[in-house]
Amino acid sequence: MRQFLAVIAFMLVTIGFFSAYSNFGIPQIIPAPPPVEEEIDLTSMDMDQFTALGDKIFNGKGTCTLCHNELGRAPMLDQVGVNAQARLDDARYDGEASDIEGYLRESLVAPSAYVVEGFGKAGTNDTESPMPSTEGGSIALSEPELAAVLAYLQDIGGLEVTVEIPTDMAPQEGEPEEMADPGEPRPAFTNFQDLSDEFACEACHTIGEEAGDLGPNLSTIGGTRDRDYIRRALLDPNRDIAKGYEADMMPDDLGEQLYATELEIMVDFLSQLK
Ligand code: HEC
Ligand code: HEC
C-alpha cells in the first residue's frame, strides 16, 4: 500500500512538474488571430468609411484602374468634379442627368451619354464610349458598391459628397457578397469565363458575345496565333504589340496574379478559338 501511494505521489509530482514546465517553461506560441472578415455593415458606416469602401472598389473589384491610370487609356478622374458641370453644359452631352452626382452616375452606368473628347471608340467620332457599363458585364457592381464609388469620386474630385449611404443593405438574392479576404490565397479559377470576369479581359477585348474594343478582337485568335505567342502575350504584353494597337494598354502584371494552372486554362481556351 505504501508503495502504491508512493507511486501515485511520484506520478502527481511528475505531472505537476510537466504541466508547470509547459505553462511557464516553454514559450507560448500565440496563434495568429483569425483573419478579420470583411464586414460591410452600412448601417454603422460613416461617410469616411463609405468613401474608403469606394476607394477599395475603385482600385479592386471595379477594375477602374485598368484604364483610369497614368498611361492615358482613359481620362484621370481627379479633375472629374471640376469638369462635370462643363460636360453637362456641352452641346455633345446626350444624357438625362441634371446635377453632378447624376452625371457621375450616368458616366458609370451609361458611359456613352457623354464621351470625353479623344477617348471614344475608334471610328465613332467620340459618340460611343469604350468604357463598359458598371452595371453588368465584366464589372457588375451592386447598387451599394456603385454608390460607394460615386462617393469616392466626389471625394477625390474635391466635391461635396452628396451621395447617401444606402440603408437597405440586405445582400441581393443570388448575389453573394464576394469580398475576398486579403490574408488568404484566393481559390484558383477553373474555367476561362470566370477568369475573364475576374481579370476583366472583356472590358477591352471581344471574346465571343461580349464586346470590348480597346484591344484586338480575340474571337478567332487561335487561327492566327499559336500557344507560345498567346502565353507570351499574357505574360509579357509589350514584347509583341498587335498591329494597330498601342503598347502599355494590356495589364502587364497578369504573370504575378495568375496561378500557373489558370494561365494554361487561358492559353488552352484562346488557342482553340478559330
Ligand atoms: C476598359 C476601360 C475602362 C474601365 C475598366 C473603366 N473606365 Fe471609366 N472611362 C473609360 C474611358 C475610355 C472614358 C472616356 C470616355 C467616356 O467619356 O466615356 C471613361 C470615362 C469615365 C468617366 C467620365 C469622366 C469625365 O471626365 O467625364 C468616369 C466618371 C469614369 N469613367 C469612371 C469609371 C469608374 C468608376 C470605373 C470603375 C468602376 C471605370 N470608369 C472603369 C474607360 C474605362
Ligand atoms: C485595359 C485593356 C485590356 C485588358 C483589361 C486586357 N487586354 Fe489584352 N490587349 C489589350 C491591348 C490594347 C492589346 C494590343 C496591344 C498588345 O499587343 O499589347 C492586347 C493584346 C492581347 C493579346 C494579343 C493579341 C494579338 O493578336 O497580338 C491577347 C492574347 C490578350 N490581349 C489577351 C487578354 C486577356 C486573356 C485578358 C484578360 C486576362 C486581357 N487581354 C486583358 C488590352 C487589354
XYZ file of C-alpha atoms and ligand atoms in Angstrom:
360
model
C 0.000 0.000 0.000
C 2.726 2.453 0.912
C 4.465 1.613 -2.278
C 1.286 2.247 -4.226
C 0.864 5.664 -2.574
C 4.481 6.450 -3.302
C 3.918 5.667 -6.969
C 0.827 7.873 -7.052
C 2.686 10.686 -5.310
C 5.558 10.339 -7.734
C 3.151 10.482 -10.666
C 1.427 13.551 -9.317
C 4.719 15.322 -8.782
C 5.864 14.379 -12.286
C 2.616 15.520 -13.888
C 2.700 18.693 -11.822
C 6.264 19.320 -12.900
C 5.488 18.860 -16.588
C 2.390 20.954 -16.538
C 4.218 23.707 -14.665
C 7.093 23.404 -17.132
C 4.816 23.595 -20.149
C 2.962 26.548 -18.687
C 5.946 28.575 -17.587
C 8.957 27.000 -19.194
C 8.058 26.714 -22.873
C 7.439 29.994 -24.599
C 3.799 30.023 -25.615
C 3.122 30.377 -29.325
C 0.211 32.717 -29.678
C -1.834 31.601 -32.632
C -2.337 34.289 -35.268
C -5.717 35.909 -34.843
C -8.292 34.573 -37.272
C -8.470 36.741 -40.398
C -10.902 39.574 -39.910
C -13.979 39.038 -42.035
C -14.682 41.915 -44.370
C -17.835 43.352 -42.970
C -19.911 45.725 -44.954
C -22.422 46.885 -42.469
C -23.602 50.143 -43.909
C -25.937 50.838 -41.042
C -22.983 51.714 -38.852
C -20.790 53.257 -41.531
C -19.893 56.910 -41.558
C -19.102 58.824 -44.738
C -15.335 58.400 -44.362
C -15.710 54.648 -44.190
C -18.119 54.719 -47.102
C -15.722 56.663 -49.349
C -12.923 54.326 -48.224
C -15.067 51.414 -49.392
C -15.485 53.212 -52.716
C -11.701 53.639 -52.922
C -11.254 49.942 -52.403
C -13.793 49.023 -55.069
C -12.292 51.579 -57.475
C -8.843 50.052 -57.056
C -10.030 46.453 -56.862
C -13.222 44.781 -57.888
C -14.352 47.681 -60.092
C -11.238 47.274 -62.294
C -11.386 51.055 -62.873
C -7.614 51.474 -62.624
C -7.117 49.107 -65.572
C -7.994 52.103 -67.717
C -8.055 55.130 -65.420
C -4.340 55.345 -64.771
C -1.418 57.490 -65.776
C -0.934 55.581 -69.038
C -3.697 57.626 -70.621
C -6.120 54.882 -71.670
C -8.883 56.892 -70.061
C -9.156 60.347 -68.500
C -7.827 60.737 -64.974
C -10.654 61.287 -62.548
C -9.149 63.705 -60.052
C -10.499 66.583 -62.145
C -13.867 64.969 -62.632
C -15.533 67.387 -60.227
C -14.122 70.429 -61.966
C -15.143 69.078 -65.372
C -18.572 67.627 -64.702
C -20.592 70.827 -64.957
C -18.926 71.758 -68.254
C -19.743 68.281 -69.596
C -23.411 68.763 -68.679
C -23.468 72.132 -70.437
C -21.692 70.816 -73.534
C -23.800 70.522 -76.707
C -22.454 66.994 -77.155
C -23.998 65.902 -73.861
C -26.683 63.327 -74.657
C -27.861 62.101 -71.281
C -30.514 62.833 -68.701
C -28.573 63.988 -65.675
C -29.283 67.375 -64.142
C -26.600 67.594 -61.487
C -23.046 66.458 -60.901
C -23.920 63.364 -58.913
C -26.285 62.431 -61.732
C -23.558 62.994 -64.302
C -21.147 60.766 -62.422
C -23.703 58.012 -62.014
C -24.536 58.180 -65.686
C -20.820 58.044 -66.577
C -20.721 54.655 -64.897
C -23.968 53.060 -65.998
C -24.355 54.698 -69.438
C -20.870 55.852 -70.427
C -21.870 56.903 -73.942
C -24.127 59.689 -72.645
C -21.026 61.859 -72.790
C -17.761 60.752 -74.334
C -14.721 62.736 -73.293
C -13.079 64.158 -76.399
C -10.453 61.897 -77.891
C -11.491 58.887 -75.827
C -14.346 57.478 -77.928
C -14.318 54.126 -79.671
C -12.242 54.222 -82.823
C -14.274 55.441 -85.779
C -17.274 56.714 -83.808
C -16.154 60.337 -83.649
C -16.467 60.309 -79.844
C -20.103 59.255 -79.834
C -19.521 55.830 -78.289
C -17.528 55.165 -75.144
C -15.220 52.151 -74.877
C -15.901 52.072 -71.155
C -18.078 49.097 -70.150
C -21.167 49.865 -68.076
C -20.519 49.130 -64.404
C -23.966 47.593 -64.053
C -23.370 44.282 -65.725
C -20.808 42.594 -67.905
C -17.236 42.500 -66.746
C -17.604 44.958 -63.845
C -21.054 44.253 -62.345
C -21.225 46.475 -59.261
C -24.195 46.198 -56.914
C -26.124 49.383 -56.121
C -24.392 49.963 -52.751
C -20.998 49.398 -54.388
C -21.875 51.861 -57.124
C -22.935 54.418 -54.531
C -19.665 53.947 -52.644
C -17.663 54.519 -55.846
C -19.685 57.689 -56.554
C -18.961 58.971 -53.052
C -15.283 58.229 -53.620
C -15.285 60.070 -56.975
C -16.925 63.101 -55.403
C -14.388 62.990 -52.619
C -11.265 62.792 -54.830
C -12.783 65.301 -57.234
C -12.894 67.866 -54.443
C -16.679 67.964 -54.479
C -19.123 67.927 -51.649
C -20.170 64.298 -51.159
C -23.906 64.275 -51.863
C -24.334 60.510 -52.277
C -26.297 58.984 -49.465
C -25.246 55.792 -47.763
C -27.859 53.209 -48.749
C -29.664 51.932 -45.684
C -31.012 48.769 -47.202
C -28.018 46.502 -47.206
C -29.607 43.090 -47.468
C -27.382 41.272 -49.957
C -29.288 40.881 -53.190
C -30.601 37.445 -53.855
C -28.390 35.170 -55.884
C -25.547 37.615 -55.428
C -23.346 36.554 -52.580
C -21.085 39.324 -51.311
C -17.776 38.427 -52.793
C -15.360 40.458 -50.788
C -12.180 38.447 -50.799
C -10.234 38.059 -47.627
C -6.900 39.736 -48.258
C -4.943 37.403 -45.966
C -5.920 34.172 -47.662
C -4.693 32.985 -51.041
C -7.681 33.175 -53.332
C -9.071 29.913 -54.660
C -7.975 29.085 -58.195
C -10.424 29.592 -61.038
C -11.126 26.563 -63.140
C -12.654 27.930 -66.319
C -11.944 30.680 -68.784
C -15.159 32.644 -68.313
C -14.613 33.067 -64.577
C -11.041 34.148 -65.222
C -12.120 36.582 -67.873
C -14.712 38.049 -65.496
C -12.171 38.334 -62.698
C -9.469 39.981 -64.800
C -11.873 41.991 -66.942
C -10.483 40.780 -70.271
C -13.783 41.615 -71.926
C -13.603 45.221 -70.799
C -11.041 45.586 -73.595
C -11.428 42.546 -75.852
C -14.267 40.998 -77.786
C -14.340 37.285 -76.985
C -17.496 35.809 -78.469
C -20.516 37.794 -77.294
C -19.107 40.487 -75.053
C -17.687 43.403 -76.907
C -14.756 45.400 -75.641
C -12.682 47.190 -78.202
C -9.700 48.815 -76.596
C -7.744 45.727 -77.620
C -7.841 43.317 -80.553
C -10.829 41.040 -81.093
C -9.839 37.637 -79.713
C -12.773 35.628 -81.089
C -10.579 33.843 -83.649
C -7.137 34.350 -82.158
C -6.326 30.630 -82.211
C -6.498 30.734 -86.012
C -3.603 33.156 -86.320
C -1.562 32.813 -83.115
C 0.000 29.743 -81.560
C 0.075 28.812 -77.884
C 3.513 30.246 -77.282
C 2.546 33.583 -78.751
C -0.630 33.710 -76.655
C 1.205 32.777 -73.485
C 3.777 35.461 -74.165
C 1.030 37.990 -74.935
C -0.358 37.360 -71.453
C 2.924 37.342 -69.546
C 4.879 39.969 -71.424
C 2.346 42.009 -73.384
C 4.772 44.654 -74.569
C 7.022 42.166 -76.396
C 4.791 41.947 -79.465
C 2.298 44.721 -79.974
C -0.719 43.725 -82.025
C -0.859 45.808 -85.181
C -2.947 48.941 -84.884
C -2.870 48.940 -81.052
C -0.775 50.737 -78.538
C 1.707 49.351 -76.063
C 1.122 49.677 -72.299
C -2.591 49.050 -72.559
C -2.796 45.401 -71.729
C -2.189 44.830 -67.982
C 1.409 43.663 -67.521
C 1.062 42.033 -64.116
C -1.011 39.001 -65.088
C 2.043 36.825 -64.524
C 2.023 37.841 -60.876
C -1.705 37.500 -60.495
C -2.475 34.237 -62.254
C -1.789 30.778 -60.919
C 0.085 28.584 -63.392
C -2.983 26.395 -63.881
C -5.029 29.478 -64.695
C -2.534 30.694 -67.249
C -2.781 27.343 -69.030
C -6.582 27.439 -68.918
C -6.427 30.805 -70.672
C -3.908 29.652 -73.243
C -5.932 26.477 -73.903
C -9.153 28.374 -74.321
C -7.819 31.156 -76.516
C -5.790 28.856 -78.754
C -8.887 26.841 -79.682
C -10.843 29.936 -80.780
C -10.589 29.655 -84.544
C -11.979 49.419 -70.255
C -11.517 50.701 -69.777
C -12.316 51.396 -68.660
C -12.694 50.868 -67.449
C -12.469 49.447 -66.927
C -13.351 51.947 -66.731
N -13.381 53.071 -67.484
Fe -14.187 54.881 -66.975
N -13.782 55.597 -68.812
C -13.040 54.945 -69.783
C -12.876 55.810 -70.943
C -12.105 55.460 -72.218
C -13.551 57.032 -70.629
C -13.655 58.274 -71.525
C -14.806 58.106 -72.488
C -16.095 58.481 -71.846
O -16.257 59.654 -71.524
O -16.949 57.599 -71.635
C -14.120 56.844 -69.273
C -14.860 57.814 -68.606
C -15.198 57.757 -67.265
C -15.834 58.823 -66.519
C -16.223 60.194 -67.051
C -15.020 61.096 -66.983
C -15.279 62.522 -67.338
O -14.302 63.295 -67.235
O -16.383 62.900 -67.713
C -15.983 58.387 -65.226
C -16.583 59.151 -64.066
C -15.456 57.041 -65.178
N -15.003 56.689 -66.431
C -15.411 56.255 -64.048
C -15.031 54.907 -64.042
C -15.120 54.056 -62.884
C -15.578 54.500 -61.505
C -14.722 52.806 -63.280
C -14.696 51.522 -62.448
C -15.924 51.166 -61.805
C -14.353 52.888 -64.687
N -14.551 54.168 -65.108
C -13.877 51.812 -65.453
C -12.534 53.671 -69.722
C -12.745 52.781 -68.667
C -7.130 47.668 -70.402
C -7.391 46.924 -71.595
C -7.009 45.451 -71.657
C -7.307 44.433 -70.772
C -8.066 44.548 -69.438
C -6.815 43.202 -71.340
N -6.215 43.468 -72.532
Fe -5.356 42.078 -73.790
N -4.698 43.584 -75.006
C -5.035 44.932 -74.882
C -4.417 45.681 -75.983
C -4.527 47.181 -76.223
C -3.707 44.731 -76.761
C -2.894 45.006 -78.039
C -1.522 45.570 -77.700
C -0.599 44.480 -77.298
O -0.420 43.542 -78.080
O -0.055 44.574 -76.179
C -3.908 43.433 -76.126
C -3.385 42.219 -76.600
C -3.780 40.964 -76.160
C -3.407 39.706 -76.801
C -2.538 39.556 -78.027
C -3.396 39.743 -79.251
C -2.592 39.671 -80.538
O -3.189 39.310 -81.558
O -1.402 40.034 -80.515
C -4.011 38.694 -76.078
C -3.936 37.209 -76.351
C -4.738 39.341 -74.994
N -4.576 40.705 -75.070
C -5.485 38.653 -74.030
C -6.043 39.245 -72.901
C -6.651 38.501 -71.831
C -6.820 36.989 -71.781
C -7.045 39.436 -70.888
C -7.655 39.180 -69.522
C -6.817 38.413 -68.637
C -6.703 40.750 -71.396
N -6.095 40.586 -72.620
C -6.957 41.952 -70.733
C -5.819 45.496 -73.889
C -6.302 44.817 -72.761
